[in-house]
PDB file of C-alpha atoms and ligand atoms in Angstrom:
ATOM      1  CA  MET A  98       7.281  79.505  23.143  1.00 94.00           C
ATOM      2  CA  GLN A  99       4.458  78.595  25.343  1.00 97.00           C
ATOM      3  CA  ILE A 100       3.544  75.007  25.552  1.00 98.00           C
ATOM      4  CA  ARG A 101       1.282  72.740  27.350  1.00 98.00           C
ATOM      5  CA  VAL A 102       2.133  69.233  28.152  1.00 98.00           C
ATOM      6  CA  GLY A 103       0.207  66.633  30.400  1.00 98.00           C
ATOM      7  CA  VAL A 104       2.581  65.247  32.752  1.00 98.00           C
ATOM      8  CA  ASN A 105       1.384  62.164  34.916  1.00 97.00           C
ATOM      9  CA  GLY A 106      -2.156  63.175  34.425  1.00 96.00           C
ATOM     10  CA  ALA A 107      -1.787  67.024  35.283  1.00 97.00           C
ATOM     11  CA  THR A 108      -1.389  69.746  32.746  1.00 98.00           C
ATOM     12  CA  THR A 109       1.710  71.759  32.858  1.00 98.00           C
ATOM     13  CA  GLU A 110       2.121  75.085  30.994  1.00 98.00           C
ATOM     14  CA  HIS A 111       5.524  76.801  30.705  1.00 98.00           C
ATOM     15  CA  ASP A 112       7.325  79.407  28.183  1.00 98.00           C
ATOM     16  CA  VAL A 113      10.398  77.445  27.029  1.00 98.00           C
ATOM     17  CA  GLU A 114      13.041  78.351  24.497  1.00 98.00           C
ATOM     18  CA  PRO A 115      12.738  76.454  21.322  1.00 97.00           C
ATOM     19  CA  ARG A 116      15.948  74.488  21.950  1.00 97.00           C
ATOM     20  CA  THR A 117      14.769  73.104  25.323  1.00 98.00           C
ATOM     21  CA  LEU A 118      14.997  69.306  25.528  1.00 98.00           C
ATOM     22  CA  LEU A 119      12.004  67.479  27.016  1.00 98.00           C
ATOM     23  CA  VAL A 120      14.328  65.898  29.703  1.00 98.00           C
ATOM     24  CA  HIS A 121      15.273  69.473  30.859  1.00 98.00           C
ATOM     25  CA  TYR A 122      11.655  70.549  30.768  1.00 98.00           C
ATOM     26  CA  LEU A 123      10.479  67.720  32.975  1.00 98.00           C
ATOM     27  CA  ARG A 124      13.414  68.340  35.561  1.00 98.00           C
ATOM     28  CA  GLU A 125      13.898  72.084  35.549  1.00 98.00           C
ATOM     29  CA  ASP A 126      10.354  73.539  34.615  1.00 98.00           C
ATOM     30  CA  VAL A 127       8.157  71.003  35.910  1.00 98.00           C
ATOM     31  CA  GLY A 128      10.448  70.020  38.853  1.00 98.00           C
ATOM     32  CA  LEU A 129      10.385  66.153  38.387  1.00 98.00           C
ATOM     33  CA  THR A 130      13.974  65.070  38.826  1.00 98.00           C
ATOM     34  CA  GLY A 131      13.437  61.270  38.655  1.00 97.00           C
ATOM     35  CA  THR A 132      14.274  61.376  35.166  1.00 98.00           C
ATOM     36  CA  LYS A 133      17.895  61.234  34.810  1.00 98.00           C
ATOM     37  CA  VAL A 134      20.582  62.639  32.407  1.00 98.00           C
ATOM     38  CA  GLY A 135      23.276  60.231  31.938  1.00 96.00           C
ATOM     39  CA  CYS A 136      24.983  61.100  28.600  1.00 96.00           C
ATOM     40  CA  ASP A 137      24.873  63.698  25.961  1.00 79.00           C
ATOM     41  CA  THR A 138      25.032  61.179  23.186  1.00 91.00           C
ATOM     42  CA  SER A 139      21.514  59.845  23.149  1.00 95.00           C
ATOM     43  CA  SER A 140      22.773  56.408  24.275  1.00 96.00           C
ATOM     44  CA  CYS A 141      22.329  55.649  27.855  1.00 98.00           C
ATOM     45  CA  GLY A 142      18.422  55.694  28.230  1.00 98.00           C
ATOM     46  CA  ALA A 143      18.433  57.092  31.739  1.00 98.00           C
ATOM     47  CA  CYS A 144      16.189  59.826  30.520  1.00 98.00           C
ATOM     48  CA  THR A 145      13.424  57.380  29.218  1.00 98.00           C
ATOM     49  CA  VAL A 146       9.787  58.567  29.678  1.00 98.00           C
ATOM     50  CA  LEU A 147       6.443  57.648  27.976  1.00 98.00           C
ATOM     51  CA  VAL A 148       5.142  60.030  25.341  1.00 98.00           C
ATOM     52  CA  ASP A 149       1.541  59.173  24.596  1.00 98.00           C
ATOM     53  CA  GLY A 150       2.368  55.636  25.784  1.00 95.00           C
ATOM     54  CA  GLU A 151       5.464  55.195  23.647  1.00 95.00           C
ATOM     55  CA  SER A 152       9.092  54.901  25.147  1.00 97.00           C
ATOM     56  CA  VAL A 153      11.126  58.046  24.348  1.00 98.00           C
ATOM     57  CA  LYS A 154      14.696  59.063  25.311  1.00 98.00           C
ATOM     58  CA  SER A 155      13.447  62.562  26.455  1.00 98.00           C
ATOM     59  CA  CYS A 156      17.097  64.074  25.591  1.00 98.00           C
ATOM     60  CA  THR A 157      16.180  63.165  22.159  1.00 97.00           C
ATOM     61  CA  MET A 158      13.131  65.268  21.995  1.00 98.00           C
ATOM     62  CA  LEU A 159      12.459  69.050  22.203  1.00 98.00           C
ATOM     63  CA  ALA A 160       9.944  70.063  24.846  1.00 98.00           C
ATOM     64  CA  VAL A 161       8.113  72.038  22.045  1.00 98.00           C
ATOM     65  CA  GLN A 162       7.606  68.600  20.230  1.00 98.00           C
ATOM     66  CA  ALA A 163       5.676  67.479  23.324  1.00 98.00           C
ATOM     67  CA  ASP A 164       3.166  70.361  23.096  1.00 98.00           C
ATOM     68  CA  GLY A 165      -0.165  68.595  23.613  1.00 98.00           C
ATOM     69  CA  ALA A 166       1.203  65.232  24.446  1.00 98.00           C
ATOM     70  CA  GLU A 167       0.724  63.209  27.604  1.00 98.00           C
ATOM     71  CA  VAL A 168       3.817  62.310  29.215  1.00 98.00           C
ATOM     72  CA  THR A 169       4.551  59.668  32.037  1.00 98.00           C
ATOM     73  CA  THR A 170       7.518  59.940  34.037  1.00 98.00           C
ATOM     74  CA  ILE A 171       8.710  57.621  36.943  1.00 97.00           C
ATOM     75  CA  GLU A 172       6.924  59.771  39.331  1.00 97.00           C
ATOM     76  CA  GLY A 173       3.749  58.942  37.643  1.00 97.00           C
ATOM     77  CA  LEU A 174       3.975  55.090  38.038  1.00 95.00           C
ATOM     78  CA  ALA A 175       3.115  55.238  41.672  1.00 90.00           C
ATOM     79  CA  PRO A 176       0.782  58.028  42.068  1.00 80.00           C
ATOM     80  CA  GLU A 177      -0.905  56.639  45.260  1.00 84.00           C
ATOM     81  CA  GLY A 178       2.553  55.592  46.699  1.00 84.00           C
ATOM     82  CA  GLU A 179       1.997  51.903  45.676  1.00 91.00           C
ATOM     83  CA  MET A 180       4.807  50.722  43.666  1.00 95.00           C
ATOM     84  CA  HIS A 181       3.923  49.778  39.955  1.00 96.00           C
ATOM     85  CA  ARG A 182       4.610  46.045  39.364  1.00 97.00           C
ATOM     86  CA  VAL A 183       7.763  46.721  37.413  1.00 98.00           C
ATOM     87  CA  GLN A 184       9.075  48.951  40.294  1.00 97.00           C
ATOM     88  CA  GLN A 185       8.150  46.076  42.804  1.00 97.00           C
ATOM     89  CA  ALA A 186       9.910  43.547  40.641  1.00 98.00           C
ATOM     90  CA  PHE A 187      13.157  45.591  40.411  1.00 98.00           C
ATOM     91  CA  HIS A 188      12.899  46.058  44.297  1.00 97.00           C
ATOM     92  CA  GLU A 189      12.441  42.374  44.910  1.00 97.00           C
ATOM     93  CA  GLN A 190      15.041  40.979  42.364  1.00 97.00           C
ATOM     94  CA  HIS A 191      17.676  43.590  43.314  1.00 97.00           C
ATOM     95  CA  GLY A 192      17.768  44.998  39.927  1.00 97.00           C
ATOM     96  CA  LEU A 193      19.549  47.990  40.767  1.00 97.00           C
ATOM     97  CA  GLN A 194      22.651  49.178  42.655  1.00 97.00           C
ATOM     98  CA  CYS A 195      23.437  53.021  42.307  1.00 98.00           C
ATOM     99  CA  GLY A 196      19.982  53.563  40.868  1.00 97.00           C
ATOM    100  CA  PHE A 197      20.987  56.044  38.277  1.00 98.00           C
ATOM    101  CA  CYS A 198      19.695  54.043  35.246  1.00 98.00           C
ATOM    102  CA  THR A 199      16.819  52.713  37.186  1.00 98.00           C
ATOM    103  CA  ALA A 200      14.092  55.198  36.229  1.00 98.00           C
ATOM    104  CA  GLY A 201      14.783  54.707  32.662  1.00 98.00           C
ATOM    105  CA  MET A 202      15.016  50.908  32.979  1.00 98.00           C
ATOM    106  CA  VAL A 203      11.669  50.940  34.500  1.00 98.00           C
ATOM    107  CA  MET A 204      10.070  53.128  32.017  1.00 98.00           C
ATOM    108  CA  ALA A 205      11.501  51.225  29.214  1.00 98.00           C
ATOM    109  CA  SER A 206      10.382  47.989  30.916  1.00 98.00           C
ATOM    110  CA  VAL A 207       7.020  49.306  31.366  1.00 98.00           C
ATOM    111  CA  SER A 208       6.718  50.172  27.579  1.00 97.00           C
ATOM    112  CA  LEU A 209       8.407  46.586  26.740  1.00 98.00           C
ATOM    113  CA  LEU A 210       5.728  44.848  28.693  1.00 98.00           C
ATOM    114  CA  GLU A 211       2.835  46.746  27.178  1.00 96.00           C
ATOM    115  CA  GLU A 212       4.220  45.599  23.750  1.00 97.00           C
ATOM    116  CA  VAL A 213       5.229  42.141  24.846  1.00 97.00           C
ATOM    117  CA  PRO A 214       3.352  41.010  27.857  1.00 97.00           C
ATOM    118  CA  ASN A 215       5.055  37.766  28.138  1.00 97.00           C
ATOM    119  CA  PRO A 216       8.581  38.181  26.829  1.00 98.00           C
ATOM    120  CA  THR A 217      11.475  35.717  26.758  1.00 98.00           C
ATOM    121  CA  GLU A 218      14.708  36.412  28.314  1.00 98.00           C
ATOM    122  CA  ARG A 219      15.931  37.445  24.648  1.00 98.00           C
ATOM    123  CA  ASP A 220      13.008  39.794  24.241  1.00 98.00           C
ATOM    124  CA  VAL A 221      13.909  41.498  27.403  1.00 98.00           C
ATOM    125  CA  ARG A 222      17.575  41.884  26.430  1.00 98.00           C
ATOM    126  CA  LEU A 223      16.808  43.083  23.015  1.00 98.00           C
ATOM    127  CA  GLY A 224      13.903  45.494  24.301  1.00 97.00           C
ATOM    128  CA  LEU A 225      16.338  47.063  26.881  1.00 98.00           C
ATOM    129  CA  GLU A 226      19.330  47.284  24.622  1.00 97.00           C
ATOM    130  CA  GLY A 227      18.986  51.088  24.407  1.00 97.00           C
ATOM    131  CA  ASN A 228      19.310  51.444  28.224  1.00 98.00           C
ATOM    132  CA  LEU A 229      22.762  51.051  29.876  1.00 98.00           C
ATOM    133  CA  CYS A 230      23.703  50.128  33.610  1.00 98.00           C
ATOM    134  CA  ARG A 231      27.057  50.494  34.673  1.00 96.00           C
ATOM    135  CA  CYS A 232      26.557  48.532  37.966  1.00 96.00           C
ATOM    136  CA  THR A 233      24.485  45.545  37.770  1.00 94.00           C
ATOM    137  CA  GLY A 234      25.783  43.407  34.757  1.00 94.00           C
ATOM    138  CA  TYR A 235      22.046  43.391  33.738  1.00 97.00           C
ATOM    139  CA  HIS A 236      21.379  39.989  34.858  1.00 97.00           C
ATOM    140  CA  ASN A 237      18.904  41.071  37.875  1.00 98.00           C
ATOM    141  CA  ILE A 238      17.423  43.750  35.561  1.00 98.00           C
ATOM    142  CA  VAL A 239      16.254  41.108  33.251  1.00 98.00           C
ATOM    143  CA  GLN A 240      15.037  38.932  35.952  1.00 98.00           C
ATOM    144  CA  ALA A 241      13.083  41.825  37.370  1.00 98.00           C
ATOM    145  CA  VAL A 242      11.214  42.254  34.034  1.00 98.00           C
ATOM    146  CA  LEU A 243      10.552  38.626  33.826  1.00 98.00           C
ATOM    147  CA  ALA A 244       9.186  38.671  37.128  1.00 98.00           C
ATOM    148  CA  ALA A 245       7.051  41.699  36.415  1.00 98.00           C
ATOM    149  CA  ALA A 246       5.690  39.920  33.400  1.00 98.00           C
ATOM    150  CA  ARG A 247       4.701  36.876  35.506  1.00 97.00           C
ATOM    151  CA  ALA A 248       2.977  39.160  38.045  1.00 94.00           C
ATOM    152  CA  GLY A 249       0.949  40.674  35.434  1.00 87.00           C
ATOM    153  CA  SER A 250      -0.186  37.651  33.644  1.00 69.00           C
TER     154      SER A 250
HETATM  155  S1  LIG B  41      20.513  61.116  28.837  1.00 80.93           S
HETATM  156 FE1  LIG B  41      19.236  60.522  27.209  1.00 80.93          FE
HETATM  157  S2  LIG B  41      20.049  58.683  26.385  1.00 80.93           S
HETATM  158 FE2  LIG B  41      21.510  59.406  27.909  1.00 80.93          FE
HETATM  159  S1  LIG B  42      22.449  50.688  38.955  1.00 80.93           S
HETATM  160 FE1  LIG B  42      23.886  52.111  38.503  1.00 80.93          FE
HETATM  161  S2  LIG B  42      24.028  52.444  36.586  1.00 80.93           S
HETATM  162 FE2  LIG B  42      22.313  50.907  36.698  1.00 80.93          FE
END
């Protein structure tokens, strides 16, 4: 099926099989490999992107369902090379170790801060409960999101 998807402000158009997942469309057809695949059970959140501004695990959505939508991936957060405040906060607060979960964590955090601009620590922990990190113990990730919130207020 021919689909047309806005990705980070550009129009992408590809012929995909109906069973193609959005995450595979982004990584293999569009060539944006910042979005990661960390599980096959919809549980890790490494594949999180924004679809029409909403946080979505892109392994739970078919590419054809994104036909006509606007998708933002981690590559779209810093189009001019200047880090988004959430990326900057993850950097400054050491909110990552191996980095595998980071793109998904950052995208989920961007979405969270859109909905709750001044979250409490509990809000952040609840907001990111769908994103797993095997390295950090979460403390610095939570601190990073709180710092990003302060930077945006
Ligand atoms: S790869 Fe999508 S939730 Fe794990
Ligand atoms: S930094 Fe390694 S999985 Fe989160």
